[in-house]
Short mmCIF file of C-alpha atoms in Angstrom, two decimals:
data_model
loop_
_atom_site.label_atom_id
_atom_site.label_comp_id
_atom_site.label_asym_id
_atom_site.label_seq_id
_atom_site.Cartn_x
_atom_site.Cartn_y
_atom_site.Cartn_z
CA UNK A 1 23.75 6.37 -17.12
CA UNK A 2 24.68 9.84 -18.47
CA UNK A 3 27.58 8.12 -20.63
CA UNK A 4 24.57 6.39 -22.19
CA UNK A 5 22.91 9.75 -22.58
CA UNK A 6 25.78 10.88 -24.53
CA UNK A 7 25.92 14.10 -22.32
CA UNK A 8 28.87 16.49 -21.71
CA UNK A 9 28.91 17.59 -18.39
CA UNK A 10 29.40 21.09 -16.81
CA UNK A 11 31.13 21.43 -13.40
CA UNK A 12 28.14 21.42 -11.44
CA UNK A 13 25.17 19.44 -11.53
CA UNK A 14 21.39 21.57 -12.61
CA UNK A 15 18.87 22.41 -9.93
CA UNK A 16 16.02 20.06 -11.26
CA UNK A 17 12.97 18.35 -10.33
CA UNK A 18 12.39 18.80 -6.48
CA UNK A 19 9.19 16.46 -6.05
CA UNK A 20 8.62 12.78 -6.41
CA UNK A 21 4.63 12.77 -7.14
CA UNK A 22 2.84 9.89 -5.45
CA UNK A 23 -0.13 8.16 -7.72
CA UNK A 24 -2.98 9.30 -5.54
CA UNK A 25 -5.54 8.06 -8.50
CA UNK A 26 -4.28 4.91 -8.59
CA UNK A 27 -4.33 4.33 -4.79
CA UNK A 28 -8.41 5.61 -5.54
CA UNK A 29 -8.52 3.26 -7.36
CA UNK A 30 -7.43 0.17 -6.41
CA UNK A 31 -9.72 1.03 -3.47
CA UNK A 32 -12.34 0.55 -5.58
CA UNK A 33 -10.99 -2.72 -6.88
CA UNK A 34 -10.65 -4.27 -3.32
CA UNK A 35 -13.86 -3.20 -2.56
CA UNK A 36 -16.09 -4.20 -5.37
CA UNK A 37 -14.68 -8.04 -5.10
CA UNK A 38 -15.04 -7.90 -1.16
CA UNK A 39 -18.79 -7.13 -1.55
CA UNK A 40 -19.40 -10.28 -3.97
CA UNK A 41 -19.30 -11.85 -0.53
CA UNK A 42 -22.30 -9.80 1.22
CA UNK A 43 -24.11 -10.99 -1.85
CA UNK A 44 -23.63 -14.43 -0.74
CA UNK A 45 -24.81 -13.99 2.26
CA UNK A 46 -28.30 -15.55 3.37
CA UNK A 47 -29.99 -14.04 6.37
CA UNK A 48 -33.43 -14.96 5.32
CA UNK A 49 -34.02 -17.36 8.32
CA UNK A 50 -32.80 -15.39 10.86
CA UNK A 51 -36.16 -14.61 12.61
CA UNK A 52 -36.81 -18.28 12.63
CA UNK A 53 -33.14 -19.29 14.38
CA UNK A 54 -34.33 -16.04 16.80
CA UNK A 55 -37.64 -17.73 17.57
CA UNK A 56 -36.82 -21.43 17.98
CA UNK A 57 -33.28 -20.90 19.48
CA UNK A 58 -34.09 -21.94 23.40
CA UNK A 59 -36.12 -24.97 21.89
CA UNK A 60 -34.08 -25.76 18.90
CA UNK A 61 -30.27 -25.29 19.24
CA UNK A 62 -30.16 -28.01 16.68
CA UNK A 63 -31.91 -26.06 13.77
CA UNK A 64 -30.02 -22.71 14.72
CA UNK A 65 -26.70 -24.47 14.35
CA UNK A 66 -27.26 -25.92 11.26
CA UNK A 67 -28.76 -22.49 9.93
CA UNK A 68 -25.66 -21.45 10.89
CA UNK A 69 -23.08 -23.66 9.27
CA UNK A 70 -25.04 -23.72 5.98
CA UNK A 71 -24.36 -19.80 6.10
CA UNK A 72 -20.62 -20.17 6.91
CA UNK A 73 -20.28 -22.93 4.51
CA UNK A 74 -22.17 -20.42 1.79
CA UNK A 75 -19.73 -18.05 2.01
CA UNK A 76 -16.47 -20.22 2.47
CA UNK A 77 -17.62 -21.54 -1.04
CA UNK A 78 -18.20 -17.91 -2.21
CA UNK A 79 -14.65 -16.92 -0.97
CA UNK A 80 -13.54 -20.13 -2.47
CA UNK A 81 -14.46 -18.90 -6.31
CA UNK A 82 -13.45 -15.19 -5.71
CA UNK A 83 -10.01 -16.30 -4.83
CA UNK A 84 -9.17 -19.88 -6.40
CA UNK A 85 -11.49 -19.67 -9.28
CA UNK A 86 -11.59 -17.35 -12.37
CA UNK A 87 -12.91 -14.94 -10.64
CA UNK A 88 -9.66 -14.79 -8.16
CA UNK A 89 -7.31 -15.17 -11.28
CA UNK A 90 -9.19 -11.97 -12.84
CA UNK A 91 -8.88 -10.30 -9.54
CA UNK A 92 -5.03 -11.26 -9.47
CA UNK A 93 -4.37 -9.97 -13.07
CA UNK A 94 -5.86 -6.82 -12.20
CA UNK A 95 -3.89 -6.08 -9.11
CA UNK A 96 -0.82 -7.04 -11.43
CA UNK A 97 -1.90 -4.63 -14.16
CA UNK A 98 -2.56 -1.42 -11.71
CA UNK A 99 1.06 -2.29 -10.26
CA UNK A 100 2.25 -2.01 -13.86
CA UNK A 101 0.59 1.25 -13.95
CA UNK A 102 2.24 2.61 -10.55
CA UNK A 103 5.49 1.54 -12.65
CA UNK A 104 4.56 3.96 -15.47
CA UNK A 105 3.40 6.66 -13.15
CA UNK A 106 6.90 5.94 -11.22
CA UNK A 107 9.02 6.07 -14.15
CA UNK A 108 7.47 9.39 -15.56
CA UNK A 109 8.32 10.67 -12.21
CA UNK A 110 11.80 9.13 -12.45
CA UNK A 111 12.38 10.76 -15.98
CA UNK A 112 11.56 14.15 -15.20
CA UNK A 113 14.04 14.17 -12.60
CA UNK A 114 17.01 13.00 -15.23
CA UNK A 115 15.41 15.46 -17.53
CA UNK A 116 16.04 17.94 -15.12
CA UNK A 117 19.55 17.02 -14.51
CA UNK A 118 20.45 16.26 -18.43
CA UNK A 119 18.70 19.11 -19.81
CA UNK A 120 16.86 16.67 -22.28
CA UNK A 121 14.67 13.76 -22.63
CA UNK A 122 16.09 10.54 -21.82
CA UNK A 123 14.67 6.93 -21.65
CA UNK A 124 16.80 4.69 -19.44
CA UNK A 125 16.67 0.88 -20.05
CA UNK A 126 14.86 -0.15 -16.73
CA UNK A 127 16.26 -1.82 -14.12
CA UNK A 128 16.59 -6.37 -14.22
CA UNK A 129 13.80 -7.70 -12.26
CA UNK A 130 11.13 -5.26 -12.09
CA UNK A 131 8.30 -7.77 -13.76
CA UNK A 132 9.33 -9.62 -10.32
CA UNK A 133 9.55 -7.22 -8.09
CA UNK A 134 5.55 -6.67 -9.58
CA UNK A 135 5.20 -10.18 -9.59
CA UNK A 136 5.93 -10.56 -5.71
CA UNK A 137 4.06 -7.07 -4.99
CA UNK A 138 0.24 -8.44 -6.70
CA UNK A 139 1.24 -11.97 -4.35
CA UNK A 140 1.80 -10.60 -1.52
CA UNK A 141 -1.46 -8.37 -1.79
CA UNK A 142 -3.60 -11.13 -3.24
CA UNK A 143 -2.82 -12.70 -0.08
CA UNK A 144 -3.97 -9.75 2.06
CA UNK A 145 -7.04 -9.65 0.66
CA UNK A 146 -7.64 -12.71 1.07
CA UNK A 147 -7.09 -12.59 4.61
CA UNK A 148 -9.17 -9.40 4.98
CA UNK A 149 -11.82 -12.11 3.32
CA UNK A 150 -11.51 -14.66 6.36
CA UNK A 151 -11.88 -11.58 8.91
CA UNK A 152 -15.16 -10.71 6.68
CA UNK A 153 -16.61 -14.43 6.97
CA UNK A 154 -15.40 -14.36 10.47
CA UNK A 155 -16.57 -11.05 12.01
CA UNK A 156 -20.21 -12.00 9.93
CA UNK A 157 -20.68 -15.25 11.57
CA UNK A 158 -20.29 -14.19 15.06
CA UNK A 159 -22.23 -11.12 14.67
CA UNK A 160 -24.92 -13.59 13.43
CA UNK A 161 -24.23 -15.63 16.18
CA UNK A 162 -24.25 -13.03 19.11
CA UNK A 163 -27.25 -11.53 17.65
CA UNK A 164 -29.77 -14.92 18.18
CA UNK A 165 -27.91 -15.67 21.30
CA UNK A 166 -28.42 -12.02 23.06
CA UNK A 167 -32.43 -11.75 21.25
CA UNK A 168 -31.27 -8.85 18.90
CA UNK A 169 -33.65 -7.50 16.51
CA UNK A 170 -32.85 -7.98 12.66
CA UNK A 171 -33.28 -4.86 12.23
CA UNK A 172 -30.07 -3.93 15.13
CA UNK A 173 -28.65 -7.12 13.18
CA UNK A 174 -28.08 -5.45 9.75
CA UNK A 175 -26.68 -2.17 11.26
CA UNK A 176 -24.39 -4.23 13.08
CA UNK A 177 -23.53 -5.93 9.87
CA UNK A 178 -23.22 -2.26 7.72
CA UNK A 179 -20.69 -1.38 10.67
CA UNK A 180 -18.60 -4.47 10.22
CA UNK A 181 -18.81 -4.22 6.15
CA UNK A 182 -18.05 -0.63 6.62
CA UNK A 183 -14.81 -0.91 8.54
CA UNK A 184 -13.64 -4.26 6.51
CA UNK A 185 -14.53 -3.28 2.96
CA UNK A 186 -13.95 0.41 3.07
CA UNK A 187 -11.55 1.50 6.19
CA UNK A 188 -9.20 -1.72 6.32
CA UNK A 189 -9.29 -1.52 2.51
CA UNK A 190 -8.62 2.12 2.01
CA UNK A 191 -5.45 1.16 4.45
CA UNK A 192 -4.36 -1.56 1.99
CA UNK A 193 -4.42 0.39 -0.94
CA UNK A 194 -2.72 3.80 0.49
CA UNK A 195 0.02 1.41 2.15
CA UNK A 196 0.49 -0.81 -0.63
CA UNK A 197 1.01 1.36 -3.38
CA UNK A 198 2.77 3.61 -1.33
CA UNK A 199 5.01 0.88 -0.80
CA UNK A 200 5.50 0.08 -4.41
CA UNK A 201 6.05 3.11 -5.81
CA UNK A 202 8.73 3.60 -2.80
CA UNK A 203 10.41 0.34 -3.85
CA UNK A 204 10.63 1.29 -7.26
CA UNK A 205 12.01 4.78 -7.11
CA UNK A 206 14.80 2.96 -4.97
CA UNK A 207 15.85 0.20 -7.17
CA UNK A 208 15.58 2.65 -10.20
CA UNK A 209 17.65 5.16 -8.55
CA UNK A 210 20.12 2.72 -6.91
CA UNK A 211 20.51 1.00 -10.51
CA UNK A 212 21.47 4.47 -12.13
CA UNK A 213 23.99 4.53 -9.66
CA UNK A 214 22.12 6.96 -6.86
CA UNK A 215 23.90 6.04 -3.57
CA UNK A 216 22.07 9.19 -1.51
CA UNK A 217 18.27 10.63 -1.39
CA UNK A 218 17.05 13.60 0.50
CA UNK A 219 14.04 12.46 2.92
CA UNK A 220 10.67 14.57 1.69
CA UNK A 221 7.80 14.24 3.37
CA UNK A 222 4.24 15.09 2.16
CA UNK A 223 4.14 18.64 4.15
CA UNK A 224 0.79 18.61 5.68
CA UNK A 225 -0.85 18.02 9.16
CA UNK A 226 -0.40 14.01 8.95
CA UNK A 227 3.37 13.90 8.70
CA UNK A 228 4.14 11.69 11.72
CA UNK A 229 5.59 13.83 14.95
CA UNK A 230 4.92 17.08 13.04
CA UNK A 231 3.86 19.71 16.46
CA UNK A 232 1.26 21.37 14.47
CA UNK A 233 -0.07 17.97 13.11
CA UNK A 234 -2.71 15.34 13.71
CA UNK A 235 -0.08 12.78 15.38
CA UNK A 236 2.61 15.67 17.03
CA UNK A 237 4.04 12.63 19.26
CA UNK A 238 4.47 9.79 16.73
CA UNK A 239 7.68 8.01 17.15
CA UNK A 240 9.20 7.47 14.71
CA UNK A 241 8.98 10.68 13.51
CA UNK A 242 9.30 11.51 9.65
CA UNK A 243 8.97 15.17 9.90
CA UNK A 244 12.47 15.19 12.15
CA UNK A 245 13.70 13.64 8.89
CA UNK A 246 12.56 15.52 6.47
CA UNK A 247 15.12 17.40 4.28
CA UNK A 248 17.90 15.30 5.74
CA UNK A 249 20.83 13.69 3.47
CA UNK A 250 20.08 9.50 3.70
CA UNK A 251 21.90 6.34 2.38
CA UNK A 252 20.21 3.59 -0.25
CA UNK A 253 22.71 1.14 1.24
CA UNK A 254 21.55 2.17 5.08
CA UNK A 255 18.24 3.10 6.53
CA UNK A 256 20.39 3.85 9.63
CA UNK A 257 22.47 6.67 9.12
CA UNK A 258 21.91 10.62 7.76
CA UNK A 259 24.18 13.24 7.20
CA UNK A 260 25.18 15.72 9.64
CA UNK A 261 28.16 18.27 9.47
CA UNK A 262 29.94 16.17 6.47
CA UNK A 263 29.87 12.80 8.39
CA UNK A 264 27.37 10.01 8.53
CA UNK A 265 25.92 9.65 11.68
CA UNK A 266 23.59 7.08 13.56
CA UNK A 267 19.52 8.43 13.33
CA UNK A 268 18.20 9.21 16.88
CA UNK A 269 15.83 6.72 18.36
CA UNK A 270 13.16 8.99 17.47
CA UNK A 271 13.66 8.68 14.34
CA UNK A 272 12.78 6.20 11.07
CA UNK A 273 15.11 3.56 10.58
CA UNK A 274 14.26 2.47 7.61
CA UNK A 275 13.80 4.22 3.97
CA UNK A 276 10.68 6.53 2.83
CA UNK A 277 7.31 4.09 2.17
CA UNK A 278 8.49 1.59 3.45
CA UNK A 279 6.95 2.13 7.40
CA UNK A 280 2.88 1.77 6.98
CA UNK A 281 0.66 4.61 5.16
CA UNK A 282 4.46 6.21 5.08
CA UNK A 283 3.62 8.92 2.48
CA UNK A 284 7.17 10.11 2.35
CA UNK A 285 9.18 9.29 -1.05
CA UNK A 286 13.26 9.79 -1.45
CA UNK A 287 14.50 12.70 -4.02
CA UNK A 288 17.64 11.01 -5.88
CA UNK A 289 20.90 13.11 -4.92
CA UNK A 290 23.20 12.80 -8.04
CA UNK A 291 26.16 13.95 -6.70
CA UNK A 292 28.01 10.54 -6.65
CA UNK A 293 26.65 10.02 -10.80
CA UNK A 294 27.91 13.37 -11.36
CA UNK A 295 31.43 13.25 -10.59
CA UNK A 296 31.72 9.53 -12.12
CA UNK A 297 30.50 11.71 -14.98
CA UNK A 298 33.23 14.32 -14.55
CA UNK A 299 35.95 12.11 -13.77
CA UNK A 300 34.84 9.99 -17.16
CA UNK A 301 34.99 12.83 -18.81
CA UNK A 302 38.63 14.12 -18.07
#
């Protein structure tokens, strides 16, 4: 990498770039995405006969039963088009493209930190295999939405259900409902999008650094109150913790080991065993150590 920036090195490496942004907008807005195509469902669904079912339902299971699968099968068929019709190929395209942007955002993070180490711009060809790693990112979360589609259809029906059965009031009904859309189309979805492209831009910043030749990364958390097992923090006893390993010397090649007095040692069972995004809503992001690149560089150079 720096014999392709056609750099001369000095001795020792620059102090550069000390922070790995994550794209918070993005994350905003993905949320946004997940949630506008989870609501096309609520607008499929057909409660106008649900005084009647409440009415007749001790003298006419019969007609409350098929009220009810009509319902279900209305919004199967809705869930049907938003995922396996245009509408679901749309939705997939766009969850591509927004992972493409998380790879720009990424690799303007990426090139300020070999700005900082060069002293100058430099554009690195990217690493092989990043339209697939993309690729098997926008599958794997077309698939969990879908899935947070069938708890949706799920969680409405047997509200629906519950609701004739137990004599509640359609007005009770529709808060009930709120609740559920609530927690399904704005909590469970905010979780997808903060994990997800946490996850991705975490992925990225490895492979890009490990392709450069990066064998070590410093462990940085976010710094606030919601690091896991911080004491002053929202979650002080969270095992494992990422504020025990924050600032500590870490392997690409092992999410096992750290650095400790010049040897690499096994992590305590308190702490992560794996790399920085990777654990979910793991805000924490790995800060390339060139040291290894460096004296390649030097030794190149002799």
């Amino acid at each position: 990498m720096l014999r392709a920036a056609g750099k001369r090195m000095p001795r020792k490496p620059p102090v550069g770039k000390r922070s790995w942004l994550a794209p918070w907008a993005l994350e905003k807005r993905y949320l946004r995405m997940i949630q506008a195509h989870l609501r096309k469902l609520t607008e499929k669904l057909d409660l106008s006969r649900y005084n009647e079912w409440l009415s007749t339902y001790h003298r006419d299971e019969e007609n409350l039963a098929d009220g009810m699968a009509r319902n279900l099968q209305a919004l199967r068929g809705a869930q049907r088009d938003l995922f396996d019709g245009p509408e679901g190929e749309n939705f997939y395209n766009g969850i591509f493209s927004l992972g493409g942007e998380v790879s720009a955002f990424n690799m303007a993070q990426w090139q300020g930190f070999l700005k900082g180490m060069l002293g100058t711009e430099f554009y690195p060809i990217d690493y092989p295999g990043v339209a697939e790693t993309l690729r098997t990112w926008a599958d794997q979360n077309f698939e969990l939405i879908r899935s947070l589609s069938d708890t949706y259809i799920a969680k409405v029906n047997q509200i629906v259900t519950d609701g004739v059965r137990n004599g509640t009031r359609w007005e009770e009904l529709i808060v009930d409902i709120r609740k559920m859309d609530n927690q399904i189309t704005y909590t469970r979805a905010k979780l997808i999008a903060r994990d997800q492209v946490s996850k991705l831009n975490g992925e990225l910043a490895r492979r890009r650094q490990v392709d450069a030749g990066v064998e070590e990364y410093e462990w940085s958390t976010s710094g606030d109150e919601r690091v896991r097992g911080n004491p002053l923090g929202t979650n002080p006893k969270a095992i494992p913790s990422h504020y025990l390993m924050d600032g500590l010397t870490c392997r690409w090649d092992n999410g096992s080991v750290y650095l400790s007095g010049g040897a690499w040692v096994p992590r305590t069972a308190r702490m992560s065993q794996t790399h920085p995004s990777r654990e979910i809503s793991c805000r924490c992001v790995g800060i390339p150590i060139f040291r290894n690149v460096w004296n390649e560089a030097l030794d190149n150079q002799a």
